[in-house]
Amino acid sequence: MKRSAVSFAGAIVLILCLASFSGCGSSSSSIQTPPASITSFTASTATITTGASITLTGVFANGTGVITPGNLSVSSGLAVSVTPTATTTYTLTVTPSS
């Protein structure tokens, strides 16, 4: 699992996480699926006040994205709004399509 962390001053920590699969079974097909990849995971602002909302945007390819906590299903390039009540670590996990 590949991880990268981006830390924002005291309020938000973002982590990128690629789920990988190996040994998913044998297949006689010669079609190769490109690996999942994460280009970026950003917050609309570095710091917020308690109860304020921010947006998180993940840009990724060849997989399904989920932001935790909250198990928020996300589409690449589309922002989702969150309202943390304390310093929070958000993780974007992209699971390969195949």
Tab-separated table of C-alpha atoms in Angstrom:
chain	number	residue	atom	x	y	z
A	1	MET	CA	0.000	0.000	0.000
A	2	LYS	CA	1.452	3.348	-1.030
A	3	ARG	CA	0.875	6.304	1.302
A	4	SER	CA	1.579	10.006	1.080
A	5	ALA	CA	0.639	12.544	3.739
A	6	VAL	CA	-0.177	16.209	3.437
A	7	SER	CA	-0.474	18.027	6.748
A	8	PHE	CA	-2.379	21.273	7.204
A	9	ALA	CA	-1.743	23.582	10.148
A	10	GLY	CA	-3.556	22.103	13.098
A	11	ALA	CA	-6.898	21.339	11.484
A	12	ILE	CA	-6.786	18.869	8.625
A	13	VAL	CA	-4.446	16.016	7.704
A	14	LEU	CA	-4.943	14.340	4.338
A	15	ILE	CA	-3.584	10.891	3.505
A	16	LEU	CA	-3.494	9.245	0.101
A	17	CYS	CA	-3.837	5.476	0.033
A	18	LEU	CA	-3.811	3.053	-2.884
A	19	ALA	CA	-5.298	-0.356	-2.228
A	20	SER	CA	-3.443	-3.006	-4.182
A	21	PHE	CA	-4.350	-6.496	-5.140
A	22	SER	CA	-1.944	-9.256	-5.967
A	23	GLY	CA	-2.707	-12.802	-6.853
A	24	CYS	CA	-6.304	-12.078	-7.801
A	25	GLY	CA	-6.521	-15.438	-9.545
A	26	SER	CA	-5.405	-16.702	-12.875
A	27	SER	CA	-6.933	-15.676	-16.137
A	28	SER	CA	-6.322	-16.648	-19.713
A	29	SER	CA	-7.166	-13.110	-20.849
A	30	SER	CA	-4.382	-10.921	-22.153
A	31	ILE	CA	-6.201	-7.685	-21.242
A	32	GLN	CA	-4.241	-5.670	-18.691
A	33	THR	CA	-6.041	-3.190	-16.429
A	34	PRO	CA	-4.062	-0.021	-15.664
A	35	PRO	CA	-3.193	0.326	-11.961
A	36	ALA	CA	-5.134	2.705	-9.754
A	37	SER	CA	-3.398	6.014	-9.165
A	38	ILE	CA	-3.921	9.159	-7.094
A	39	THR	CA	-2.779	12.463	-8.582
A	40	SER	CA	-3.821	14.723	-5.693
A	41	PHE	CA	-5.951	15.051	-2.566
A	42	THR	CA	-6.576	18.622	-1.447
A	43	ALA	CA	-8.624	20.660	1.018
A	44	SER	CA	-10.208	23.978	0.050
A	45	THR	CA	-8.463	25.696	2.948
A	46	ALA	CA	-5.572	24.827	5.246
A	47	THR	CA	-7.312	25.739	8.505
A	48	ILE	CA	-10.921	26.158	9.576
A	49	THR	CA	-12.859	27.167	12.660
A	50	THR	CA	-14.944	24.694	14.648
A	51	GLY	CA	-18.173	23.867	12.866
A	52	ALA	CA	-17.127	25.352	9.525
A	53	SER	CA	-17.270	23.332	6.310
A	54	ILE	CA	-14.498	22.677	3.813
A	55	THR	CA	-14.359	20.740	0.587
A	56	LEU	CA	-12.027	17.844	-0.142
A	57	THR	CA	-11.130	16.954	-3.724
A	58	GLY	CA	-9.359	13.821	-4.850
A	59	VAL	CA	-8.052	13.362	-8.369
A	60	PHE	CA	-7.476	9.704	-9.205
A	61	ALA	CA	-7.764	7.172	-12.006
A	62	ASN	CA	-8.628	3.525	-12.621
A	63	GLY	CA	-10.440	2.845	-9.387
A	64	THR	CA	-13.169	3.628	-6.906
A	65	GLY	CA	-12.524	6.378	-4.334
A	66	VAL	CA	-13.649	6.524	-0.706
A	67	ILE	CA	-12.823	9.212	1.870
A	68	THR	CA	-12.765	8.226	5.534
A	69	PRO	CA	-13.912	8.969	8.156
A	70	GLY	CA	-17.466	8.953	6.879
A	71	ASN	CA	-17.009	6.349	4.122
A	72	LEU	CA	-17.800	9.007	1.523
A	73	SER	CA	-17.858	7.614	-2.004
A	74	VAL	CA	-16.155	10.137	-4.280
A	75	SER	CA	-15.686	10.689	-7.975
A	76	SER	CA	-12.375	11.926	-9.300
A	77	GLY	CA	-12.200	15.706	-9.493
A	78	LEU	CA	-15.514	16.331	-7.719
A	79	ALA	CA	-15.421	18.078	-4.343
A	80	VAL	CA	-17.204	16.742	-1.253
A	81	SER	CA	-18.069	18.894	1.741
A	82	VAL	CA	-17.098	17.915	5.297
A	83	THR	CA	-17.584	19.664	8.639
A	84	PRO	CA	-15.003	18.391	11.133
A	85	THR	CA	-15.527	19.296	14.793
A	86	ALA	CA	-11.880	18.743	15.765
A	87	THR	CA	-8.518	18.120	14.144
A	88	THR	CA	-9.287	15.314	11.703
A	89	THR	CA	-7.262	13.028	9.463
A	90	TYR	CA	-9.022	12.311	6.169
A	91	THR	CA	-7.868	9.398	4.038
A	92	LEU	CA	-8.570	8.947	0.345
A	93	THR	CA	-8.400	5.278	-0.608
A	94	VAL	CA	-8.602	4.225	-4.248
A	95	THR	CA	-9.364	0.587	-4.937
A	96	PRO	CA	-8.509	-0.728	-8.427
A	97	SER	CA	-11.428	-1.336	-10.766
A	98	SER	CA	-10.525	-4.959	-11.451
